[in-house]
Short mmCIF file of C-alpha atoms and ligand atoms in Angstrom, two decimals:
data_model
loop_
_atom_site.label_atom_id
_atom_site.label_comp_id
_atom_site.label_asym_id
_atom_site.label_seq_id
_atom_site.Cartn_x
_atom_site.Cartn_y
_atom_site.Cartn_z
CA UNK A 1418 -0.11 -0.01 0.45
CA UNK A 1419 1.50 3.41 -0.95
CA UNK A 1420 0.48 6.40 2.29
CA UNK A 1421 -1.08 8.71 0.72
CA UNK A 1422 0.92 11.45 1.42
CA UNK A 1423 -0.12 15.47 1.19
CA UNK A 1424 2.12 18.62 0.91
CA UNK A 1425 -0.14 22.00 1.81
CA UNK A 1426 1.61 25.33 0.60
CA UNK A 1427 -0.09 27.84 1.72
CA UNK A 1428 0.50 31.25 3.96
CA UNK A 1429 -2.84 31.04 5.68
CA UNK A 1430 -1.96 29.78 9.02
CA UNK A 1431 -5.97 29.42 9.95
CA UNK A 1432 -6.39 27.82 6.10
CA UNK A 1433 -4.02 25.28 6.02
CA UNK A 1434 -4.70 23.77 9.56
CA UNK A 1435 -7.90 23.83 8.39
CA UNK A 1436 -7.42 21.91 5.61
CA UNK A 1437 -4.76 19.50 6.92
CA UNK A 1438 -7.02 18.59 9.60
CA UNK A 1439 -9.59 17.50 7.34
CA UNK A 1440 -7.33 15.45 5.48
CA UNK A 1441 -5.51 14.36 8.39
CA UNK A 1442 -9.07 12.47 9.29
CA UNK A 1443 -9.19 10.82 5.87
CA UNK A 1444 -5.73 9.13 6.26
CA UNK A 1445 -4.32 11.69 4.69
CA UNK A 1446 -0.17 12.21 5.53
CA UNK A 1447 0.00 16.31 5.15
CA UNK A 1448 2.27 18.37 5.57
CA UNK A 1449 2.05 22.00 5.80
CA UNK A 1450 4.72 24.38 4.43
CA UNK A 1451 3.98 28.68 4.35
CA UNK A 1452 6.49 29.47 1.90
CA UNK A 1453 8.42 29.21 -1.66
CA UNK A 1454 11.24 28.63 0.01
CA UNK A 1455 10.37 25.71 2.93
CA UNK A 1456 8.72 24.30 0.10
CA UNK A 1457 11.72 23.68 -2.11
CA UNK A 1458 13.40 23.38 1.03
CA UNK A 1459 10.96 20.11 1.58
CA UNK A 1460 10.09 18.91 -2.16
CA UNK A 1461 14.35 19.21 -2.78
CA UNK A 1462 16.44 19.14 0.01
CA UNK A 1463 14.55 16.45 1.74
CA UNK A 1464 13.58 14.71 -0.87
CA UNK A 1465 9.84 14.47 0.15
CA UNK A 1466 7.89 13.12 -2.55
CA UNK A 1467 4.03 13.81 -1.75
CA UNK A 1468 1.23 12.50 -3.96
CA UNK A 1469 -0.29 15.82 -4.04
CA UNK A 1470 0.23 19.27 -3.40
CA UNK A 1471 -2.06 21.11 -2.91
CA UNK A 1472 -0.63 25.27 -3.74
CA UNK A 1473 -1.02 28.53 -2.98
CA UNK A 1474 -0.93 30.42 -6.01
CA UNK A 1475 0.37 33.77 -4.63
CA UNK A 1476 3.05 33.31 -1.78
CA UNK A 1477 5.21 35.57 0.40
CA UNK A 1478 8.14 34.61 -1.36
CA UNK A 1479 7.30 34.21 -4.54
CA UNK A 1480 4.39 32.75 -7.40
CA UNK A 1481 4.01 28.43 -6.51
CA UNK A 1482 3.93 28.16 -10.58
CA UNK A 1483 7.49 29.46 -10.33
CA UNK A 1484 8.34 26.72 -8.31
CA UNK A 1485 6.59 24.11 -10.50
CA UNK A 1486 8.22 25.15 -13.86
CA UNK A 1487 11.10 24.87 -11.34
CA UNK A 1488 11.28 21.89 -10.01
CA UNK A 1489 9.23 19.80 -12.62
CA UNK A 1490 12.49 18.27 -14.44
CA UNK A 1491 13.37 16.81 -11.68
CA UNK A 1492 10.36 15.73 -9.38
CA UNK A 1493 8.21 12.84 -9.23
CA UNK A 1494 5.14 11.93 -9.92
CA UNK A 1495 3.02 14.76 -8.04
CA UNK A 1496 0.13 15.86 -8.74
CA UNK A 1497 -0.46 19.87 -7.90
CA UNK A 1498 -3.79 21.30 -7.63
CA UNK A 1499 -3.40 25.05 -7.29
CA UNK A 1500 -5.37 27.43 -5.15
CA UNK A 1501 -6.19 31.06 -6.28
CA UNK A 1502 -7.84 34.38 -6.05
CA UNK A 1503 -10.60 35.55 -8.15
CA UNK A 1504 -10.09 35.96 -10.89
CA UNK A 1505 -6.67 34.91 -12.08
CA UNK A 1506 -7.34 33.37 -15.09
CA UNK A 1507 -3.76 33.72 -17.13
CA UNK A 1508 -2.21 31.89 -14.32
CA UNK A 1509 -4.29 29.27 -14.09
CA UNK A 1510 -3.71 28.54 -18.14
CA UNK A 1511 0.11 28.77 -17.07
CA UNK A 1512 -1.11 25.63 -14.32
CA UNK A 1513 -2.23 23.75 -17.03
CA UNK A 1514 0.26 23.98 -19.19
CA UNK A 1515 2.78 23.33 -16.79
CA UNK A 1516 0.96 19.74 -15.81
CA UNK A 1517 -1.11 20.63 -13.58
CA UNK A 1518 -3.52 18.44 -12.04
CA UNK A 1519 -6.22 21.24 -11.68
CA UNK A 1520 -6.91 25.19 -9.96
CA UNK A 1521 -9.92 25.62 -8.29
CA UNK A 1522 -10.94 29.38 -6.88
CA UNK A 1523 -10.68 30.72 -3.58
CA UNK A 1524 -12.94 29.85 -0.85
CA UNK A 1525 -14.40 26.54 -1.87
CA UNK A 1526 -16.16 23.73 -0.60
CA UNK A 1527 -13.83 21.03 1.61
CA UNK A 1528 -15.86 18.34 -0.67
CA UNK A 1529 -14.78 19.81 -3.53
CA UNK A 1530 -11.46 20.25 -2.75
CA UNK A 1531 -11.88 16.48 -1.73
CA UNK A 1532 -12.78 15.36 -4.99
CA UNK A 1533 -10.32 16.70 -6.70
CA UNK A 1534 -7.45 15.98 -3.89
CA UNK A 1535 -8.92 12.15 -4.61
CA UNK A 1536 -8.44 12.67 -8.32
CA UNK A 1537 -5.07 13.80 -8.28
CA UNK A 1538 -4.01 10.97 -5.79
CA UNK A 1539 -5.35 9.00 -8.45
CA UNK A 1540 -3.65 10.03 -11.16
CA UNK A 1541 -0.27 9.82 -8.97
CA UNK A 1542 -0.31 6.27 -7.83
CA UNK A 1543 -1.20 5.10 -11.60
CA UNK A 1544 1.72 7.14 -13.39
CA UNK A 1545 3.98 6.05 -10.01
CA UNK A 1546 2.60 1.90 -11.62
CA UNK A 1547 3.33 2.63 -15.19
CA UNK A 1548 6.33 4.31 -14.49
CA UNK A 1549 8.29 1.12 -12.22
CA UNK A 1550 6.29 -0.93 -15.22
CA UNK A 1551 7.63 0.80 -17.40
CA UNK A 1552 11.00 1.71 -15.94
CA UNK A 1553 11.58 -2.62 -15.24
CA UNK A 1554 9.84 -3.06 -18.87
CA UNK A 1555 12.38 -1.13 -21.06
CA UNK A 1556 15.71 -3.02 -19.37
CA UNK A 1557 14.33 -5.62 -20.72
CA UNK A 1558 13.15 -4.96 -24.07
CA UNK A 1559 15.87 -2.50 -25.82
CA UNK A 1560 17.30 -3.90 -29.21
CA UNK A 1561 20.45 -4.59 -28.18
CA UNK A 1562 18.59 -7.66 -26.46
CA UNK A 1563 18.42 -8.82 -29.19
CA UNK A 1564 21.80 -11.18 -29.70
CA UNK A 1565 23.64 -12.49 -32.73
CA UNK A 1566 26.55 -10.99 -34.66
CA UNK A 1567 25.11 -12.05 -37.82
CA UNK A 1568 24.42 -10.17 -40.31
CA UNK A 1569 20.40 -11.41 -40.16
CA UNK A 1570 20.46 -9.71 -36.91
CA UNK A 1571 22.10 -6.57 -37.48
CA UNK A 1572 19.73 -5.92 -40.43
CA UNK A 1573 17.17 -6.58 -38.56
CA UNK A 1574 18.91 -4.29 -35.14
CA UNK A 1575 19.22 -1.30 -37.80
CA UNK A 1576 15.77 -1.88 -38.88
CA UNK A 1577 14.13 -2.10 -35.25
CA UNK A 1578 16.12 1.55 -35.06
CA UNK A 1579 14.89 3.15 -37.64
CA UNK A 1580 11.76 1.76 -36.98
CA UNK A 1581 10.97 2.79 -33.21
CA UNK A 1582 11.55 6.83 -34.11
CA UNK A 1583 8.75 6.44 -36.75
CA UNK A 1584 4.84 6.61 -35.24
CA UNK A 1585 3.62 3.96 -37.01
CA UNK A 1586 -0.11 3.29 -37.41
CA UNK A 1587 0.29 -0.81 -37.99
CA UNK A 1588 3.28 -3.23 -38.57
CA UNK A 1589 3.42 -7.18 -39.29
CA UNK A 1590 6.33 -9.24 -37.39
CA UNK A 1591 6.59 -12.51 -39.75
CA UNK A 1592 8.32 -15.21 -39.13
CA UNK A 1593 8.80 -19.31 -37.75
CA UNK A 1594 7.54 -20.52 -34.75
CA UNK A 1595 10.08 -19.50 -32.63
CA UNK A 1596 12.48 -16.94 -34.20
CA UNK A 1597 11.60 -13.95 -31.74
CA UNK A 1598 8.68 -12.41 -33.19
CA UNK A 1599 7.06 -12.49 -29.54
CA UNK A 1600 10.02 -10.12 -28.22
CA UNK A 1601 10.41 -8.01 -31.32
CA UNK A 1602 6.95 -6.54 -30.36
CA UNK A 1603 7.87 -6.02 -27.18
CA UNK A 1604 11.30 -4.24 -28.35
CA UNK A 1605 8.90 -2.20 -30.54
CA UNK A 1606 6.73 -0.75 -28.19
CA UNK A 1607 8.50 -0.27 -25.12
CA UNK A 1608 11.90 0.85 -27.18
CA UNK A 1609 9.34 3.18 -29.31
CA UNK A 1610 7.27 6.43 -29.01
CA UNK A 1611 4.44 4.99 -26.96
CA UNK A 1612 6.62 3.32 -23.93
CA UNK A 1613 4.79 5.68 -21.03
CA UNK A 1614 1.46 3.66 -22.26
CA UNK A 1615 0.04 0.40 -22.39
CA UNK A 1616 0.79 -2.94 -25.00
CA UNK A 1617 -1.73 -4.92 -24.64
CA UNK A 1618 -1.50 -8.85 -26.14
CA UNK A 1619 -4.09 -11.31 -27.45
CA UNK A 1620 -2.72 -14.63 -28.84
CA UNK A 1621 -5.97 -14.62 -31.66
CA UNK A 1622 -5.25 -18.46 -31.79
CA UNK A 1623 -5.96 -18.81 -28.53
CA UNK A 1624 -9.53 -17.96 -28.46
CA UNK A 1625 -12.81 -18.94 -30.16
CA UNK A 1626 -13.87 -15.80 -32.46
CA UNK A 1627 -16.41 -15.13 -29.99
CA UNK A 1628 -14.89 -14.40 -27.06
CA UNK A 1629 -11.71 -13.10 -29.04
CA UNK A 1630 -14.52 -10.68 -30.20
CA UNK A 1631 -15.57 -9.76 -26.35
CA UNK A 1632 -11.71 -9.41 -25.83
CA UNK A 1633 -10.71 -7.22 -28.74
CA UNK A 1634 -14.11 -5.14 -28.89
CA UNK A 1635 -16.18 -5.45 -25.23
CA UNK A 1636 -18.91 -5.25 -24.21
CA UNK A 1637 -21.74 -3.86 -22.33
CA UNK A 1638 -23.80 -6.01 -19.43
CA UNK A 1639 -25.57 -8.23 -21.18
CA UNK A 1640 -25.08 -8.12 -24.10
CA UNK A 1641 -24.47 -12.15 -25.14
CA UNK A 1642 -26.12 -14.67 -21.86
CA UNK A 1643 -22.68 -14.37 -19.28
CA UNK A 1644 -21.68 -10.82 -19.64
CA UNK A 1645 -22.79 -9.59 -16.49
CA UNK A 1646 -21.30 -6.93 -16.25
CA UNK A 1647 -19.68 -4.31 -18.66
CA UNK A 1648 -16.26 -4.90 -20.25
CA UNK A 1649 -13.28 -2.72 -21.42
CA UNK A 1650 -11.48 -4.41 -23.93
CA UNK A 1651 -8.30 -4.55 -25.53
CA UNK A 1652 -8.52 -1.51 -27.96
CA UNK A 1653 -9.84 0.40 -25.35
CA UNK A 1654 -7.33 -0.75 -23.08
CA UNK A 1655 -4.26 -0.11 -25.17
CA UNK A 1656 -5.45 3.64 -25.54
CA UNK A 1657 -2.21 5.90 -26.60
CA UNK A 1658 -0.32 2.35 -26.36
CA UNK A 1659 0.10 -0.78 -28.22
CA UNK A 1660 -2.10 -3.48 -29.45
CA UNK A 1661 -0.57 -6.64 -30.15
CA UNK A 1662 -2.13 -8.76 -32.01
CA UNK A 1663 -0.05 -12.25 -32.27
CA UNK A 1664 -0.75 -15.55 -34.15
CA UNK A 1665 -2.98 -13.08 -36.62
CA UNK A 1666 -2.49 -15.48 -39.20
CA UNK A 1667 -5.78 -17.36 -37.56
CA UNK A 1668 -8.45 -15.19 -37.04
CA UNK A 1669 -11.10 -16.13 -38.82
CA UNK A 1670 -12.74 -13.95 -41.71
CA UNK A 1671 -15.48 -12.45 -40.29
CA UNK A 1672 -13.65 -10.74 -37.03
CA UNK A 1673 -10.97 -10.21 -39.96
CA UNK A 1674 -13.61 -7.18 -40.99
CA UNK A 1675 -14.60 -5.85 -38.01
CA UNK A 1676 -10.72 -5.41 -37.08
CA UNK A 1677 -9.94 -3.59 -40.44
CA UNK A 1678 -12.67 -1.57 -39.79
CA UNK A 1679 -11.53 -0.49 -36.40
CA UNK A 1680 -8.22 -0.01 -37.47
CA UNK A 1681 -9.21 2.23 -40.50
CA UNK A 1682 -11.02 4.10 -38.53
CA UNK A 1683 -9.85 4.28 -34.64
CA UNK A 1684 -13.70 3.59 -33.04
CA UNK A 1685 -15.08 0.78 -31.92
CA UNK A 1686 -18.13 -0.57 -30.18
CA UNK A 1687 -18.09 -2.65 -27.41
CA UNK A 1688 -20.47 -5.31 -28.81
CA UNK A 1689 -24.34 -4.25 -27.43
CA UNK A 1690 -23.95 -0.37 -27.08
CA UNK A 1691 -24.70 2.21 -29.95
CA UNK A 1692 -21.56 3.80 -28.82
CA UNK A 1693 -18.41 4.32 -30.94
CA UNK A 1694 -15.69 5.39 -28.30
CA UNK A 1695 -12.56 6.66 -30.20
CA UNK A 1696 -9.32 4.78 -29.61
CA UNK A 1697 -5.96 6.01 -30.06
CA UNK A 1698 -3.59 3.14 -30.84
CA UNK A 1699 -0.98 1.82 -32.65
CA UNK A 1700 -0.81 -1.94 -33.72
CA UNK A 1701 1.33 -4.48 -34.08
CA UNK A 1702 0.54 -8.51 -35.66
CA UNK A 1703 2.86 -10.65 -35.24
CA UNK A 1704 2.30 -14.49 -37.80
CA UNK A 1705 4.29 -17.75 -38.30
CA UNK A 1706 2.23 -18.22 -41.57
CA UNK A 1707 2.74 -16.67 -44.85
CA UNK A 1708 -0.15 -14.32 -44.98
CA UNK A 1709 0.43 -13.33 -48.32
CA UNK A 1710 -0.07 -17.28 -49.25
CA UNK A 1711 -3.40 -17.27 -47.16
CA UNK A 1712 -4.44 -14.29 -48.96
CA UNK A 1713 -4.60 -16.26 -52.04
CA UNK A 1714 -5.64 -18.86 -50.84
CA UNK A 1715 -9.30 -16.77 -49.72
CA UNK A 1716 -7.67 -17.98 -45.82
CA UNK A 1717 -6.74 -14.30 -45.32
CA UNK A 1718 -8.94 -10.76 -46.30
CA UNK A 1719 -6.63 -8.87 -48.92
CA UNK A 1720 -7.92 -5.47 -47.77
CA UNK A 1721 -6.63 -6.33 -43.83
CA UNK A 1722 -3.51 -7.44 -45.07
CA UNK A 1723 -2.40 -4.55 -46.87
CA UNK A 1724 -3.96 -1.97 -44.45
CA UNK A 1725 -1.72 -3.75 -41.31
CA UNK A 1726 1.59 -4.81 -43.44
CA UNK A 1727 2.65 -0.85 -43.69
CA UNK A 1728 5.58 -1.55 -42.35
CA UNK A 1729 7.12 -5.32 -42.65
CA UNK A 1730 9.62 -7.67 -40.34
CA UNK A 1731 10.62 -10.24 -41.19
CA UNK A 1732 12.51 -12.52 -38.23
CA UNK A 1733 14.73 -14.57 -39.64
CA UNK A 1734 14.91 -18.10 -39.19
CA UNK A 1735 17.93 -19.32 -36.69
CA UNK A 1736 19.51 -21.86 -39.29
CA UNK A 1737 20.18 -19.21 -41.37
CA UNK A 1738 21.99 -17.51 -39.44
CA UNK A 1739 23.65 -20.30 -37.63
CA UNK A 1740 26.33 -17.92 -37.06
CA UNK A 1741 24.40 -15.95 -34.56
CA UNK A 1742 24.77 -19.53 -32.31
CA UNK A 1743 28.37 -18.60 -30.65
CA UNK A 1744 26.50 -15.06 -29.08
CA UNK A 1745 24.03 -17.30 -28.86
CA UNK A 1746 24.39 -20.20 -26.60
CA UNK A 1747 26.68 -19.24 -24.20
CA UNK A 1748 24.35 -16.76 -23.41
CA UNK A 1749 21.41 -18.98 -22.38
CA UNK A 1750 23.96 -21.20 -20.52
CA UNK A 1751 24.32 -18.09 -18.48
CA UNK A 1752 21.10 -17.61 -17.89
CA UNK A 1753 19.87 -20.95 -17.02
CA UNK A 1754 23.29 -21.39 -15.08
CA UNK A 1755 22.36 -18.57 -12.58
CA UNK A 1756 18.66 -19.90 -12.43
CA UNK A 1757 19.86 -23.43 -11.26
CA UNK A 1758 22.86 -22.42 -9.75
CA UNK A 1759 24.82 -24.50 -11.69
CA UNK A 1760 28.46 -23.69 -13.05
CA UNK A 1761 28.90 -24.73 -16.94
CA UNK A 1762 31.94 -23.34 -18.91
CA UNK A 1763 32.46 -25.25 -21.18
CA UNK A 1764 30.64 -26.19 -24.22
CA UNK A 1765 32.79 -30.06 -25.57
CA UNK A 1766 33.19 -29.71 -29.50
CA UNK A 1767 31.25 -32.75 -30.34
CA UNK A 1768 28.60 -30.70 -28.45
CA UNK A 1769 29.17 -27.94 -30.87
CA UNK A 1770 28.72 -29.60 -33.71
CA UNK A 1771 25.61 -31.00 -32.92
CA UNK A 1772 24.57 -27.93 -32.13
CA UNK A 1773 25.67 -26.48 -35.27
CA UNK A 1774 24.45 -29.78 -37.42
CA UNK A 1775 20.90 -29.46 -36.32
CA UNK A 1776 18.52 -27.59 -38.28
CA UNK A 1777 16.49 -25.99 -35.12
CA UNK A 1778 12.73 -25.78 -36.31
CA UNK A 1779 12.00 -24.39 -33.21
CA UNK A 1780 14.49 -21.31 -33.85
CA UNK A 1781 15.60 -19.68 -30.47
CA UNK A 1782 13.03 -21.31 -28.58
CA UNK A 1783 14.12 -24.42 -29.19
CA UNK A 1784 17.28 -23.93 -28.80
CA UNK A 1785 17.10 -22.01 -25.40
CA UNK A 1786 14.65 -25.45 -23.96
CA UNK A 1787 17.84 -27.60 -24.81
CA UNK A 1788 19.95 -25.45 -22.88
CA UNK A 1789 18.49 -25.26 -20.00
CA UNK A 1790 17.44 -29.06 -20.15
CA UNK A 1791 21.55 -29.61 -20.51
CA UNK A 1792 21.90 -27.19 -17.20
CA UNK A 1793 19.39 -28.11 -15.68
CA UNK A 1794 20.74 -32.11 -16.11
CA UNK A 1795 24.71 -30.56 -16.25
CA UNK A 1796 27.10 -33.14 -13.08
CA UNK A 1797 29.76 -30.66 -13.56
CA UNK A 1798 31.34 -27.50 -15.92
CA UNK A 1799 30.01 -29.48 -19.16
CA UNK A 1800 27.42 -28.78 -21.34
CA UNK A 1801 26.24 -32.91 -21.40
CA UNK A 1802 26.28 -33.61 -24.48
CA UNK A 1803 23.99 -36.15 -24.59
CA UNK A 1804 21.12 -34.53 -23.68
CA UNK A 1805 20.90 -32.16 -26.43
CA UNK A 1806 19.20 -35.06 -28.00
CA UNK A 1807 19.09 -33.14 -30.69
CA UNK A 1808 18.00 -35.32 -34.32
CA UNK A 1809 19.96 -34.99 -37.59
CA UNK A 1810 18.19 -32.85 -40.27
CA UNK A 1811 16.20 -35.62 -43.04
CA UNK A 1812 15.79 -38.57 -39.98
CA UNK A 1813 12.59 -39.80 -39.09
CA UNK A 1814 11.72 -39.82 -35.51
CA UNK A 1815 14.01 -42.42 -34.01
CA UNK A 1816 10.50 -43.08 -32.23
CA UNK A 1817 8.44 -44.00 -34.36
CA UNK A 1818 7.73 -47.59 -33.44
CA UNK A 1819 8.75 -47.39 -30.05
CA UNK A 1820 5.28 -45.87 -28.34
CA UNK A 1821 2.77 -48.15 -27.11
CA UNK A 1822 -0.16 -47.27 -25.57
CA UNK A 1823 -2.92 -48.96 -23.90
CA UNK A 1824 -6.24 -47.38 -22.59
CA UNK A 1825 -4.93 -46.51 -19.39
CA UNK A 1826 -2.06 -44.25 -19.82
CA UNK A 1827 0.96 -43.92 -22.33
CA UNK A 1828 4.40 -45.08 -22.53
CA UNK A 1829 6.36 -42.03 -23.14
CA UNK A 1830 10.26 -43.63 -24.04
CA UNK A 1831 12.94 -41.07 -21.80
CA UNK A 1832 16.24 -41.65 -24.51
CA UNK A 1833 16.65 -38.44 -26.05
CA UNK A 1834 14.52 -39.99 -29.03
CA UNK A 1835 11.58 -37.03 -28.17
CA UNK A 1836 11.86 -33.63 -27.49
CA UNK A 1837 9.42 -31.61 -25.01
CA UNK A 1838 7.71 -30.43 -27.82
CA UNK A 1839 7.53 -33.81 -29.65
CA UNK A 1840 6.71 -35.36 -26.01
CA UNK A 1841 3.63 -32.70 -25.78
CA UNK A 1842 2.50 -33.19 -29.44
CA UNK A 1843 2.11 -37.28 -29.31
CA UNK A 1844 -0.07 -36.91 -25.80
CA UNK A 1845 -2.46 -34.57 -27.20
CA UNK A 1846 -2.90 -36.36 -30.41
CA UNK A 1847 -2.84 -39.43 -28.87
CA UNK A 1848 -5.55 -37.94 -26.13
CA UNK A 1849 -7.30 -36.99 -29.38
CA UNK A 1850 -7.30 -40.75 -31.00
CA UNK A 1851 -8.67 -41.74 -28.15
CA UNK A 1852 -11.91 -39.39 -28.39
CA UNK A 1853 -12.08 -39.44 -32.05
CA UNK A 1854 -11.11 -36.20 -32.12
CA UNK A 1855 -13.45 -34.59 -30.13
CA UNK A 1856 -11.78 -31.66 -27.88
CA UNK A 1857 -14.09 -31.17 -24.93
CA UNK A 1858 -13.54 -34.79 -24.52
CA UNK A 1859 -9.47 -35.13 -25.33
CA UNK A 1860 -9.18 -31.30 -22.78
CA UNK A 1861 -11.18 -33.18 -20.51
CA UNK A 1862 -8.70 -36.09 -20.45
CA UNK A 1863 -5.88 -33.81 -20.36
CA UNK A 1864 -7.16 -31.85 -17.35
CA UNK A 1865 -6.88 -28.52 -19.27
CA UNK A 1866 -9.20 -26.02 -21.09
CA UNK A 1867 -10.57 -26.48 -24.99
CA UNK A 1868 -9.47 -23.16 -24.94
CA UNK A 1869 -5.74 -24.35 -24.14
CA UNK A 1870 -5.66 -27.38 -26.20
CA UNK A 1871 -7.12 -25.98 -29.27
CA UNK A 1872 -4.53 -23.79 -29.65
CA UNK A 1873 -2.26 -26.41 -28.95
CA UNK A 1874 -3.95 -27.90 -31.59
CA UNK A 1875 -3.59 -25.78 -34.19
CA UNK A 1876 -0.19 -24.97 -32.97
CA UNK A 1877 0.99 -28.50 -33.61
CA UNK A 1878 -1.29 -28.89 -37.39
CA UNK A 1879 -3.26 -31.30 -35.66
CA UNK A 1880 -6.78 -32.74 -37.30
CA UNK A 1881 -9.52 -32.55 -34.51
CA UNK A 1882 -13.13 -31.68 -34.55
CA UNK A 1883 -14.15 -28.57 -32.56
N1 LIG B 874 18.05 -12.94 -30.91
C1 LIG B 874 17.83 -13.09 -29.97
N2 LIG B 874 17.81 -13.25 -28.51
C2 LIG B 874 18.59 -12.96 -27.35
N3 LIG B 874 16.86 -13.84 -27.26
C3 LIG B 874 16.31 -14.11 -27.52
C4 LIG B 874 16.15 -13.82 -29.23
N4 LIG B 874 15.61 -13.95 -30.61
C5 LIG B 874 14.28 -15.08 -29.31
N5 LIG B 874 14.93 -14.95 -27.47
C6 LIG B 874 14.24 -15.86 -27.06
O1 LIG B 874 13.59 -16.81 -27.79
C7 LIG B 874 12.18 -17.06 -26.74
C8 LIG B 874 11.29 -17.50 -28.45
O2 LIG B 874 11.08 -16.20 -29.01
P1 LIG B 874 9.88 -15.69 -28.90
O3 LIG B 874 8.39 -16.10 -28.00
O4 LIG B 874 10.02 -14.17 -29.08
O5 LIG B 874 9.58 -16.07 -30.41
P2 LIG B 874 7.92 -16.33 -31.21
O6 LIG B 874 8.86 -15.59 -32.54
O7 LIG B 874 7.14 -15.01 -31.03
O8 LIG B 874 7.53 -17.42 -31.09
P3 LIG B 874 5.66 -18.65 -31.52
O9 LIG B 874 5.58 -18.37 -33.51
O10 LIG B 874 6.04 -19.52 -30.78
O11 LIG B 874 4.87 -17.63 -30.51
C9 LIG B 874 12.02 -16.18 -26.13
O12 LIG B 874 12.37 -16.53 -24.76
C10 LIG B 874 13.00 -15.07 -26.70
O13 LIG B 874 13.66 -14.01 -25.16
MG1 LIG B 875 5.15 -15.54 -29.51
#
């Protein structure tokens, strides 16, 4: 819990003590100063960082607006409210320009003042939260966190450097699974012009059409069965920030038309509402599918494709830039050393050869997972080659005839012939086989939800009935 701290800058002792008494009663921690000089000492030297500053405009030793102007660059996220004398319009205008929360004419009712102060406190708290969050995110998602010295990676980084400096309306990030599309999207947001505002993310493949629509556009209570409360959609939540539509290629065609309209008009309507709401969002869409090919087959709307494709960023597959392994492997090994308190410092030649020869269909995510496993299972300073478990390219999976099943369970060989992903795929396939491809029944069998399973089924390109 943040404490509510209030600084009152007021030279009329009677007024300031009345205000202090009032706000202390509602749990504010109040400090009073009676001059500009004292205020400056409190805010600057004592680094008092109040949530709200309530200040008289004219004080015996100067104007409080000059103080705000002077301290602004170094102040935390305090909201300022000014108490003004009758008719000081010019001052009020300047107050707003300087980013004051509001001003109120003296004399005013405590009730009105309280409302203002509460509003200012909410605003200051929100700013602080966002700033704390953005500060941690920003350091995670800078362009330099994209590792790799290959020319493809250098080109990608310089492209991103250019793009983050322009106010693009929409953009598509494409690339195979696990290449780093999500990471690119986060970098674009957190290093870009909208980093102060939210990044709102949704995976279009993870939800059935109706739910996805409700999530994106929001709804009024009673818009459909189950819509109990009004819900602000993701477009609204992303206002002034970025909406990240992951796996856009999986979006249903008629939802695509609705999305197109929203993107073109920058206005949306909640389901069950007549009122249009303006939204200012930048769209980043990601896909691991060939959208051009989907367009030519009539599975993706051409107009939406062109609308989104203002800028296209292709993240290259790992096998096309294997030289990046030189930087990626040590980096991931170091990360997992840290996470699991291991101390793997040598990568034997034999391991290097296997890593270099492998095709990496799951790209960086697969590499990361393989290295996580190896570090976790390491017994010393060498990366354990036996836990790499990489299939040479082109060779059929060795497990084809090995897996037996019986009704109650499954047999999965733990001899390194299956990666974790292959195991997951195999388990899901087996559940579908046993339920005659019925997703609901298979989801029950696996103790998961239909939505999660549906997503996995699409991810692994399995067949099922919905
Ligand atoms: N160049 C890179 N340097 C360091 N880490 C990377 C790089 N590219 C990707 N990663 C890491 O690899 C993992 C996979 O990346 P990400 O989730 O962004 O891939 P994706 O393309 O969105 O995958 P999917 O298609 O499955 O959604 C993440 O942990 C990410 O941080
Ligand atoms: Mg992703």
